[in-house]
PDB file of C-alpha atoms in Angstrom:
ATOM      1  CA  MET A 515     112.946  88.556 -84.022  1.00 93.00           C
ATOM      2  CA  TYR A 516     112.363  85.702 -82.024  1.00 98.00           C
ATOM      3  CA  THR A 517     109.757  84.203 -80.268  1.00 98.00           C
ATOM      4  CA  ALA A 518     109.709  83.890 -76.142  1.00 98.00           C
ATOM      5  CA  SER A 519     107.029  83.167 -73.163  1.00 98.00           C
ATOM      6  CA  VAL A 520     107.560  83.748 -69.484  1.00 97.00           C
ATOM      7  CA  LEU A 521     105.697  82.140 -67.276  1.00 97.00           C
ATOM      8  CA  ASN A 522     105.660  83.254 -63.491  1.00 94.00           C
ATOM      9  CA  VAL A 523     105.028  81.027 -60.667  1.00 94.00           C
ATOM     10  CA  LEU A 524     103.313  81.443 -57.866  1.00 90.00           C
ATOM     11  CA  GLU A 525     104.700  81.240 -54.517  1.00 77.00           C
ATOM     12  CA  GLU A 526     103.644  82.701 -51.066  1.00 70.00           C
ATOM     13  CA  HIS A 527     107.198  84.757 -50.534  1.00 63.00           C
ATOM     14  CA  TYR A 528     106.895  86.012 -54.467  1.00 60.00           C
ATOM     15  CA  GLU A 529     108.220  89.825 -54.201  1.00 61.00           C
ATOM     16  CA  ASN A 530     106.030  91.161 -57.816  1.00 70.00           C
ATOM     17  CA  PRO A 531     105.178  88.789 -60.129  1.00 71.00           C
ATOM     18  CA  GLU A 532     104.352  91.382 -62.581  1.00 80.00           C
ATOM     19  CA  TYR A 533     108.437  93.845 -61.955  1.00 84.00           C
ATOM     20  CA  SER A 534     110.395  90.293 -62.346  1.00 87.00           C
ATOM     21  CA  ALA A 535     107.630  89.562 -65.700  1.00 90.00           C
ATOM     22  CA  LYS A 536     108.148  93.424 -66.644  1.00 93.00           C
ATOM     23  CA  ASN A 537     112.353  93.087 -66.604  1.00 94.00           C
ATOM     24  CA  CYS A 538     112.193  89.609 -67.766  1.00 96.00           C
ATOM     25  CA  LYS A 539     110.921  90.753 -71.209  1.00 96.00           C
ATOM     26  CA  GLU A 540     112.979  93.555 -71.252  1.00 96.00           C
ATOM     27  CA  ILE A 541     115.764  91.580 -71.235  1.00 97.00           C
ATOM     28  CA  LEU A 542     114.433  89.791 -73.162  1.00 98.00           C
ATOM     29  CA  ALA A 543     113.679  92.008 -75.753  1.00 98.00           C
ATOM     30  CA  LYS A 544     117.733  93.658 -76.345  1.00 97.00           C
ATOM     31  CA  TYR A 545     117.691  90.670 -76.880  1.00 98.00           C
ATOM     32  CA  GLY A 546     115.570  90.063 -80.255  1.00 98.00           C
ATOM     33  CA  PHE A 547     112.916  88.174 -78.297  1.00 98.00           C
ATOM     34  CA  ARG A 548     109.674  89.261 -78.013  1.00 98.00           C
ATOM     35  CA  VAL A 549     107.457  87.658 -75.510  1.00 97.00           C
ATOM     36  CA  LEU A 550     103.909  86.638 -76.947  1.00 96.00           C
ATOM     37  CA  TYR A 551     102.784  85.215 -74.551  1.00 95.00           C
ATOM     38  CA  GLN A 552     103.198  85.951 -70.013  1.00 96.00           C
ATOM     39  CA  LYS A 553     101.441  83.722 -67.455  1.00 95.00           C
ATOM     40  CA  ASN A 554     101.078  83.907 -63.605  1.00 94.00           C
ATOM     41  CA  VAL A 555     100.931  79.739 -63.165  1.00 95.00           C
ATOM     42  CA  GLU A 556     100.749  77.608 -59.516  1.00 93.00           C
ATOM     43  CA  PRO A 557     102.075  75.957 -57.775  1.00 93.00           C
ATOM     44  CA  ILE A 558     100.882  72.368 -58.284  1.00 94.00           C
ATOM     45  CA  MET A 559     102.464  69.924 -60.715  1.00 97.00           C
ATOM     46  CA  SER A 560     100.334  68.937 -63.422  1.00 97.00           C
ATOM     47  CA  VAL A 561      99.607  73.548 -63.842  1.00 97.00           C
ATOM     48  CA  LEU A 562     102.502  74.405 -64.560  1.00 97.00           C
ATOM     49  CA  LYS A 563     103.703  71.297 -67.189  1.00 98.00           C
ATOM     50  CA  GLU A 564     100.718  72.476 -68.483  1.00 98.00           C
ATOM     51  CA  ALA A 565     101.592  75.955 -69.173  1.00 98.00           C
ATOM     52  CA  ILE A 566     105.099  74.210 -69.283  1.00 98.00           C
ATOM     53  CA  PHE A 567     103.930  72.856 -72.474  1.00 98.00           C
ATOM     54  CA  SER A 568     101.547  75.190 -73.954  1.00 98.00           C
ATOM     55  CA  ALA A 569     104.399  77.773 -73.582  1.00 98.00           C
ATOM     56  CA  SER A 570     106.818  75.913 -75.773  1.00 98.00           C
ATOM     57  CA  ARG A 571     104.069  75.540 -78.303  1.00 97.00           C
ATOM     58  CA  LYS A 572     103.833  79.313 -79.053  1.00 96.00           C
ATOM     59  CA  SER A 573     107.807  80.656 -78.728  1.00 97.00           C
ATOM     60  CA  GLU A 574     110.720  79.351 -79.180  1.00 98.00           C
ATOM     61  CA  LEU A 575     112.103  79.801 -75.893  1.00 98.00           C
ATOM     62  CA  VAL A 576     110.322  79.713 -72.050  1.00 98.00           C
ATOM     63  CA  VAL A 577     111.612  81.764 -69.667  1.00 98.00           C
ATOM     64  CA  VAL A 578     110.082  80.023 -66.169  1.00 97.00           C
ATOM     65  CA  MET A 579     110.577  81.966 -63.328  1.00 96.00           C
ATOM     66  CA  GLY A 580     110.195  80.961 -60.031  1.00 94.00           C
ATOM     67  CA  GLY A 581     109.370  77.289 -57.395  1.00 93.00           C
ATOM     68  CA  THR A 582     113.087  76.607 -58.600  1.00 94.00           C
ATOM     69  CA  GLY A 583     114.977  77.161 -54.308  1.00 92.00           C
ATOM     70  CA  LEU A 584     114.334  74.147 -51.267  1.00 92.00           C
ATOM     71  CA  LEU A 585     111.026  74.718 -50.241  1.00 90.00           C
ATOM     72  CA  TRP A 586     108.811  71.934 -50.482  1.00 88.00           C
ATOM     73  CA  GLU A 587     105.845  73.953 -52.851  1.00 88.00           C
ATOM     74  CA  ASP A 588     109.671  74.493 -55.378  1.00 94.00           C
ATOM     75  CA  ILE A 589     108.459  72.874 -58.400  1.00 96.00           C
ATOM     76  CA  ALA A 590     109.536  74.735 -61.147  1.00 96.00           C
ATOM     77  CA  THR A 591     112.831  72.345 -61.854  1.00 96.00           C
ATOM     78  CA  GLU A 592     111.100  69.104 -61.387  1.00 97.00           C
ATOM     79  CA  ALA A 593     108.338  70.332 -63.383  1.00 97.00           C
ATOM     80  CA  LEU A 594     110.884  70.559 -65.848  1.00 98.00           C
ATOM     81  CA  LEU A 595     112.849  68.189 -65.607  1.00 97.00           C
ATOM     82  CA  SER A 596     110.442  66.060 -66.963  1.00 97.00           C
ATOM     83  CA  LEU A 597     109.128  67.687 -69.534  1.00 98.00           C
ATOM     84  CA  ILE A 598     111.985  68.138 -71.309  1.00 98.00           C
ATOM     85  CA  ASP A 599     112.810  66.176 -74.902  1.00 97.00           C
ATOM     86  CA  LYS A 600     117.078  67.320 -74.377  1.00 97.00           C
ATOM     87  CA  ARG A 601     118.605  68.669 -71.412  1.00 98.00           C
ATOM     88  CA  ALA A 602     120.992  71.338 -71.676  1.00 98.00           C
ATOM     89  CA  GLN A 603     123.562  71.168 -68.989  1.00 98.00           C
ATOM     90  CA  GLY A 604     125.939  73.755 -70.623  1.00 98.00           C
ATOM     91  CA  LEU A 605     123.397  76.236 -70.438  1.00 98.00           C
ATOM     92  CA  GLU A 606     122.691  75.917 -66.384  1.00 98.00           C
ATOM     93  CA  ILE A 607     125.983  75.742 -65.884  1.00 97.00           C
ATOM     94  CA  SER A 608     126.598  78.754 -67.350  1.00 98.00           C
ATOM     95  CA  MET A 609     123.771  80.486 -65.264  1.00 98.00           C
ATOM     96  CA  VAL A 610     124.303  79.763 -62.278  1.00 97.00           C
ATOM     97  CA  HIS A 611     128.267  80.696 -62.723  1.00 97.00           C
ATOM     98  CA  ASN A 612     127.155  84.391 -63.820  1.00 97.00           C
ATOM     99  CA  ALA A 613     124.840  84.069 -60.995  1.00 96.00           C
ATOM    100  CA  LEU A 614     127.677  82.986 -58.841  1.00 96.00           C
ATOM    101  CA  LYS A 615     129.649  85.929 -59.568  1.00 96.00           C
ATOM    102  CA  LYS A 616     126.871  87.711 -58.683  1.00 95.00           C
ATOM    103  CA  ASP A 617     126.370  86.794 -55.272  1.00 94.00           C
ATOM    104  CA  ARG A 618     126.374  83.886 -53.657  1.00 94.00           C
ATOM    105  CA  GLU A 619     122.935  84.020 -52.132  1.00 92.00           C
ATOM    106  CA  PHE A 620     122.422  81.954 -55.312  1.00 92.00           C
ATOM    107  CA  SER A 621     124.108  78.601 -55.088  1.00 94.00           C
ATOM    108  CA  LEU A 622     120.453  77.836 -52.310  1.00 94.00           C
ATOM    109  CA  TYR A 623     118.245  78.035 -55.860  1.00 95.00           C
ATOM    110  CA  ARG A 624     117.941  75.770 -58.706  1.00 96.00           C
ATOM    111  CA  CYS A 625     117.686  75.775 -62.881  1.00 95.00           C
ATOM    112  CA  ALA A 626     116.568  73.858 -65.387  1.00 98.00           C
ATOM    113  CA  ALA A 627     117.486  74.237 -69.039  1.00 98.00           C
ATOM    114  CA  GLY A 628     116.196  71.874 -72.018  1.00 98.00           C
ATOM    115  CA  THR A 629     114.106  71.343 -74.940  1.00 98.00           C
ATOM    116  CA  ILE A 630     111.061  70.180 -76.030  1.00 98.00           C
ATOM    117  CA  LEU A 631     110.867  69.740 -79.379  1.00 93.00           C
ATOM    118  CA  ASN A 632     112.118  72.934 -81.670  1.00 93.00           C
ATOM    119  CA  SER A 633     112.001  74.922 -77.893  1.00 97.00           C
ATOM    120  CA  VAL A 634     114.329  75.918 -75.232  1.00 98.00           C
ATOM    121  CA  VAL A 635     112.962  75.839 -71.760  1.00 98.00           C
ATOM    122  CA  LEU A 636     114.960  77.165 -68.755  1.00 98.00           C
ATOM    123  CA  SER A 637     114.050  78.078 -65.441  1.00 98.00           C
ATOM    124  CA  ILE A 638     115.317  80.572 -63.161  1.00 97.00           C
ATOM    125  CA  PRO A 639     115.218  82.260 -59.258  1.00 95.00           C
ATOM    126  CA  ALA A 640     112.137  85.232 -59.685  1.00 92.00           C
ATOM    127  CA  LYS A 641     114.241  87.680 -57.773  1.00 89.00           C
ATOM    128  CA  ASN A 642     114.887  90.645 -60.152  1.00 86.00           C
ATOM    129  CA  GLU A 643     117.769  91.318 -59.690  1.00 87.00           C
ATOM    130  CA  SER A 644     118.566  87.779 -60.565  1.00 93.00           C
ATOM    131  CA  ILE A 645     117.063  87.331 -63.602  1.00 95.00           C
ATOM    132  CA  GLU A 646     119.144  89.232 -65.909  1.00 96.00           C
ATOM    133  CA  TRP A 647     122.480  87.801 -64.369  1.00 96.00           C
ATOM    134  CA  TYR A 648     121.140  83.960 -65.108  1.00 97.00           C
ATOM    135  CA  LEU A 649     119.162  85.314 -69.140  1.00 98.00           C
ATOM    136  CA  GLU A 650     122.753  87.120 -70.381  1.00 96.00           C
ATOM    137  CA  PRO A 651     125.352  84.627 -70.323  1.00 97.00           C
ATOM    138  CA  VAL A 652     123.030  81.773 -72.314  1.00 98.00           C
ATOM    139  CA  LEU A 653     120.837  84.813 -75.045  1.00 98.00           C
ATOM    140  CA  ASN A 654     123.293  84.453 -77.949  1.00 97.00           C
ATOM    141  CA  THR A 655     123.887  80.805 -77.296  1.00 97.00           C
ATOM    142  CA  ILE A 656     120.442  80.442 -77.782  1.00 98.00           C
ATOM    143  CA  LYS A 657     119.778  81.785 -80.562  1.00 98.00           C
ATOM    144  CA  THR A 658     122.484  80.283 -82.665  1.00 97.00           C
ATOM    145  CA  LEU A 659     121.096  77.241 -81.408  1.00 97.00           C
ATOM    146  CA  LEU A 660     117.604  78.548 -82.747  1.00 97.00           C
ATOM    147  CA  ASN A 661     119.524  80.628 -85.818  1.00 96.00           C
ATOM    148  CA  GLU A 662     120.664  76.293 -86.555  1.00 95.00           C
ATOM    149  CA  TRP A 663     117.091  74.567 -86.120  1.00 93.00           C
ATOM    150  CA  ARG A 664     115.536  77.705 -88.471  1.00 91.00           C
ATOM    151  CA  LYS A 665     118.118  76.691 -92.025  1.00 91.00           C
ATOM    152  CA  LYS A 666     117.326  72.584 -91.194  1.00 86.00           C
ATOM    153  CA  ASP A 667     113.427  73.916 -91.104  1.00 76.00           C
ATOM    154  CA  ASN A 668     114.217  76.020 -94.242  1.00 76.00           C
ATOM    155  CA  ASP A 669     116.304  73.563 -96.115  1.00 74.00           C
ATOM    156  CA  ALA A 670     113.744  71.010 -94.930  1.00 72.00           C
ATOM    157  CA  ILE A 671     110.306  72.721 -96.967  1.00 71.00           C
ATOM    158  CA  LYS A 672     113.222  73.778 -99.785  1.00 70.00           C
ATOM    159  CA  THR A 673     114.393  69.493-100.141  1.00 72.00           C
ATOM    160  CA  ASN A 674     110.560  67.968-100.394  1.00 69.00           C
ATOM    161  CA  ARG A 675     109.289  71.231-103.202  1.00 64.00           C
TER     162      ARG A 675
END
């Protein structure tokens, strides 16, 4: 079982954050992730950055939903990119490619992916129909990475005994 956190970036035009979070949690559960932490976050840079970093300390995967458009208040991508240790552009490409196959409108949205220490953090649009399109192509790959990290941590523990 893998652990996850879900953050909803609240925006004026946000359809239904609770429904989006429920949808996200169901998709994550299908791939073996248990959501330990969920929070609605205002689109204020300092608040959002604190929420992302805090969630990354609580779980192996953080999904930030919303704040990915091109309006001035859409700052989730910038908040995430300012925090990550390593950017995962392959994950970003995979997510965008899959979403664009379903609906060309998603060329107006952005996503971001990277790591903060031993957590993978994703920023995706919060439109209910698109959550699955962004997550499904990358969740198994993320699990492979998490397994590698776990193995490395276990090997380090055995070595230090």
